[in-house]
Amino acid sequence: MIQAISPLHDAHHERHLTSLAALTASHRDKKKHLLLAASGSVATIKLPLIIRALARHQPDLSIRVLLTPSATLFLAGQSAEQPSVSSLSTLQGVDGVYGDADEWREPWRRGAGILHIELRRWADLLVVAPLSANTMAKIVGGFADGILTSVVRAWDAWGELDSDVLRDDGAQGGDATGDGGAAAVVSGTTPRRTKKKRIIVAPAMNTAMWRHPITAKQLRVLEEEWGVDKELRDGGAGDLAGDGWFEVLHPQKKTLACGDIGDGAMMEWTDIVTIIEQRLGLASPNE
């Protein structure tokens, strides 16, 4: 028999409120903040490997994980390489794991935090690895039907909302991009970062999906309209209004989980780790 539980005594609800408060309080903890997400692809099983590799940067790196409902199907404790979702929170450096159910768990009240906005504010970098064909389509279409797509839809595409350039005393301060992007003020305009906080996506899908004409159209939006200039990708300051905020890590050719041989496999997870380290200004093991 299922027993009804009053919201006043809902332990999960209490943990949710506590985690939201902790998230808000950690905005200025002096750590680099990585929002690491996965959507529905077999490559989701590489997520724990990415997290474990980044553990070497403790205590200077904080990771919060976002999972779409489909992504959780690949992390249900099926095998050693597919641990349960709950086990992710025990990995070193992980300070939160979020799914769609963690937002809007109860009617919103004025003054309460909004999870996808707080996650956006908190993050120095968002990495979606893997990015499924479905979630790519949603992002390009502007959908905000889950925690991940809501964070992406609410991203600061102008470098203004989360600039952190004005301290309490009104003086100009630095930012927390981790990529050297100091804040700047253009006369008569809103203070802006010299570099926008980035979103990096690593697509992973079947070869037929990757080669589909609609995928090419979606990539043009992500890379040409929203993309970071290739010359600025590895750390150049860039023009205030000229650089984008999206970076696409193209997939590789290999034997896919379905048995097909072709492009569409997610970039090697070790290479993704290296790129994360570069973008956040974290020293790699060889440095």
XYZ file of C-alpha atoms in Angstrom:
287
model
C 0.000 0.000 0.000
C 1.327 3.432 -0.966
C 1.239 5.829 1.928
C 0.558 9.503 1.340
C 3.213 11.788 2.794
C 2.491 15.351 3.781
C 4.726 17.911 2.024
C 5.584 19.181 5.500
C 7.274 15.868 6.236
C 8.625 15.060 2.795
C 12.292 14.246 3.371
C 13.114 14.576 -0.328
C 11.465 17.999 -0.387
C 13.553 19.079 2.600
C 16.744 17.864 0.910
C 15.737 19.756 -2.218
C 15.344 23.008 -0.305
C 18.654 22.426 1.452
C 20.470 21.717 -1.816
C 19.019 24.828 -3.457
C 20.177 26.923 -0.517
C 23.622 25.315 -0.707
C 23.759 25.963 -4.444
C 22.979 29.645 -3.965
C 25.485 29.951 -1.125
C 28.263 28.378 -3.209
C 28.220 30.990 -5.986
C 31.293 32.694 -4.534
C 33.185 29.763 -3.030
C 36.309 30.529 -5.126
C 36.089 27.199 -6.956
C 35.703 26.577 -10.667
C 32.110 25.497 -11.325
C 31.382 22.826 -13.937
C 27.814 21.957 -14.878
C 28.158 18.530 -16.506
C 25.105 17.180 -18.321
C 24.118 14.056 -20.227
C 21.175 13.367 -22.508
C 19.811 10.121 -23.937
C 22.713 8.329 -25.595
C 24.706 5.190 -24.872
C 27.711 7.478 -24.378
C 26.156 8.533 -21.059
C 28.091 5.591 -19.580
C 31.257 7.689 -20.039
C 29.982 10.313 -17.602
C 31.416 8.636 -14.456
C 34.800 8.349 -16.201
C 34.833 12.075 -16.959
C 33.953 12.884 -13.357
C 36.618 10.573 -11.920
C 39.287 12.037 -14.199
C 38.420 15.559 -13.063
C 38.653 14.540 -9.396
C 42.385 15.305 -9.556
C 41.480 18.996 -9.454
C 39.985 18.825 -5.979
C 39.433 20.947 -3.972
C 39.482 23.617 -6.691
C 36.647 22.233 -8.841
C 32.964 21.745 -8.029
C 30.800 19.616 -10.338
C 27.021 19.516 -10.540
C 25.409 16.931 -12.816
C 22.260 17.297 -14.937
C 20.522 14.240 -16.396
C 17.616 14.035 -18.805
C 15.089 11.233 -18.164
C 16.509 9.230 -21.087
C 20.065 9.577 -19.775
C 19.092 7.890 -16.506
C 18.192 4.707 -18.421
C 21.881 4.185 -19.171
C 22.891 4.598 -15.517
C 20.703 2.185 -13.590
C 23.297 -0.156 -12.095
C 23.240 -2.587 -15.031
C 26.998 -3.200 -14.825
C 30.241 -1.851 -13.399
C 30.484 0.694 -16.213
C 26.841 1.671 -15.712
C 26.538 2.601 -12.029
C 23.304 3.934 -10.609
C 22.395 7.596 -10.823
C 22.426 7.831 -7.034
C 26.049 6.673 -6.973
C 27.136 9.729 -8.964
C 26.632 11.925 -5.921
C 29.265 9.879 -4.062
C 31.988 10.609 -6.622
C 34.669 13.041 -5.532
C 33.952 16.604 -6.592
C 30.229 16.106 -7.267
C 28.163 18.537 -5.198
C 24.764 17.844 -6.758
C 22.878 15.609 -9.197
C 19.680 16.960 -10.758
C 16.877 15.634 -12.934
C 13.620 17.057 -14.242
C 11.787 16.090 -11.042
C 13.995 18.412 -8.996
C 12.447 21.519 -10.506
C 8.928 22.674 -9.583
C 8.423 19.976 -6.971
C 5.768 22.161 -5.373
C 3.892 25.380 -6.215
C 6.364 28.257 -6.393
C 6.256 31.005 -3.773
C 7.541 34.536 -4.193
C 11.115 34.791 -2.988
C 11.897 31.130 -3.589
C 14.824 30.226 -5.798
C 14.344 28.849 -9.308
C 16.635 25.891 -9.853
C 17.533 26.292 -13.529
C 18.308 29.988 -13.009
C 20.463 29.304 -9.948
C 22.345 26.596 -11.861
C 22.925 29.028 -14.729
C 24.251 31.658 -12.344
C 26.454 29.127 -10.561
C 28.103 27.592 -13.615
C 31.341 28.823 -15.156
C 30.962 26.257 -17.925
C 28.215 23.901 -19.116
C 29.297 20.706 -20.859
C 26.702 18.369 -22.388
C 28.390 15.036 -23.055
C 26.698 13.291 -24.671
C 24.277 15.503 -26.586
C 21.597 13.342 -28.219
C 19.879 14.135 -31.517
C 16.650 14.800 -29.634
C 18.175 17.247 -27.161
C 20.111 18.996 -29.936
C 16.837 19.576 -31.769
C 15.206 20.916 -28.609
C 18.065 23.324 -27.909
C 18.073 24.742 -31.436
C 14.279 25.001 -31.349
C 14.337 26.895 -28.055
C 12.490 24.258 -26.048
C 12.671 24.436 -22.248
C 10.819 21.279 -21.254
C 13.288 19.926 -18.696
C 16.051 20.997 -16.332
C 18.816 20.778 -18.964
C 16.963 22.534 -21.771
C 15.768 25.178 -19.301
C 19.343 25.957 -18.244
C 20.430 26.215 -21.882
C 17.417 28.371 -22.798
C 18.162 30.700 -19.873
C 21.906 30.958 -20.611
C 23.409 34.443 -20.564
C 24.040 34.796 -24.299
C 25.101 38.458 -23.956
C 27.523 38.201 -21.061
C 25.500 40.679 -19.009
C 23.313 38.869 -16.492
C 25.983 36.950 -14.601
C 28.905 39.292 -15.099
C 29.664 39.707 -11.362
C 31.339 42.981 -12.264
C 29.674 45.130 -9.623
C 30.525 44.397 -6.013
C 28.502 45.644 -3.080
C 30.566 48.825 -3.008
C 29.837 49.466 -6.678
C 33.429 48.880 -7.716
C 34.331 46.845 -10.743
C 35.453 43.319 -9.954
C 36.486 40.213 -11.797
C 34.425 37.326 -13.050
C 34.344 33.609 -12.509
C 34.585 32.288 -16.047
C 37.855 30.567 -15.310
C 39.058 31.431 -18.815
C 40.562 34.803 -18.092
C 37.553 36.779 -19.241
C 37.737 39.958 -17.198
C 34.706 42.170 -16.939
C 34.405 45.330 -18.970
C 32.100 48.320 -19.036
C 31.250 50.126 -22.239
C 30.219 53.714 -21.632
C 26.457 53.991 -21.243
C 25.856 50.244 -21.433
C 25.385 47.328 -19.068
C 28.646 45.873 -17.646
C 29.659 42.815 -19.663
C 32.205 40.047 -19.645
C 34.892 40.244 -22.301
C 34.105 36.563 -22.827
C 30.749 34.897 -22.394
C 30.317 31.798 -20.285
C 30.378 28.894 -22.689
C 28.319 25.843 -23.451
C 30.249 22.902 -24.895
C 28.322 20.029 -26.461
C 29.581 16.625 -27.588
C 26.995 15.108 -29.959
C 26.516 11.332 -29.963
C 24.038 9.588 -32.227
C 23.628 6.988 -34.955
C 25.460 7.687 -38.220
C 22.173 8.164 -40.099
C 21.072 10.732 -37.516
C 24.400 12.575 -37.665
C 24.338 12.728 -41.486
C 20.662 13.731 -41.660
C 20.069 17.115 -43.369
C 18.279 18.505 -40.305
C 21.402 17.864 -38.221
C 23.436 19.968 -40.644
C 20.935 22.817 -40.242
C 21.066 22.540 -36.461
C 24.867 22.574 -36.485
C 24.845 25.768 -38.532
C 22.849 27.437 -35.757
C 25.092 26.125 -32.988
C 28.387 26.833 -34.752
C 27.772 29.738 -37.116
C 25.087 31.735 -35.324
C 25.829 30.912 -31.675
C 29.351 29.528 -31.953
C 32.600 30.735 -30.458
C 34.980 32.121 -33.086
C 37.557 29.397 -33.783
C 40.382 31.899 -33.273
C 39.008 32.710 -29.815
C 38.184 29.145 -28.819
C 41.378 28.444 -26.920
C 41.519 31.578 -24.835
C 41.567 34.748 -26.940
C 39.728 37.701 -25.414
C 37.664 38.579 -28.443
C 35.403 41.496 -29.177
C 32.720 42.259 -26.609
C 29.830 41.611 -28.970
C 31.515 39.392 -31.545
C 32.142 36.062 -29.854
C 29.520 33.401 -29.328
C 28.933 31.006 -26.478
C 28.539 27.556 -28.092
C 31.273 25.077 -28.936
C 30.569 21.765 -30.683
C 32.922 18.802 -30.248
C 32.317 16.780 -33.379
C 31.848 13.018 -33.047
C 34.254 10.377 -34.280
C 33.983 7.388 -36.592
C 33.917 3.964 -34.943
C 31.724 0.916 -34.392
C 28.575 2.185 -32.693
C 26.539 0.438 -30.004
C 23.965 -0.580 -32.625
C 26.660 -2.365 -34.652
C 26.895 0.204 -37.455
C 30.323 1.533 -38.405
C 30.415 5.257 -39.079
C 30.640 8.723 -37.614
C 28.386 9.712 -34.745
C 30.254 8.306 -31.742
C 30.972 10.852 -29.022
C 34.471 12.318 -28.960
C 36.820 10.282 -26.754
C 35.995 11.070 -23.148
C 39.666 11.680 -22.340
C 39.780 14.421 -24.980
C 36.634 15.963 -23.496
C 38.340 16.036 -20.094
C 41.331 17.837 -21.608
C 39.072 20.434 -23.234
C 37.212 21.019 -19.960
C 40.547 21.565 -18.207
C 41.635 24.027 -20.881
C 38.416 26.008 -20.854
C 38.344 26.262 -17.053
C 42.043 27.041 -16.776
C 42.784 23.875 -14.806
C 46.292 22.461 -15.019
C 46.463 19.104 -16.797
C 48.483 16.244 -15.237
C 51.343 16.864 -17.688
C 51.788 20.508 -16.733
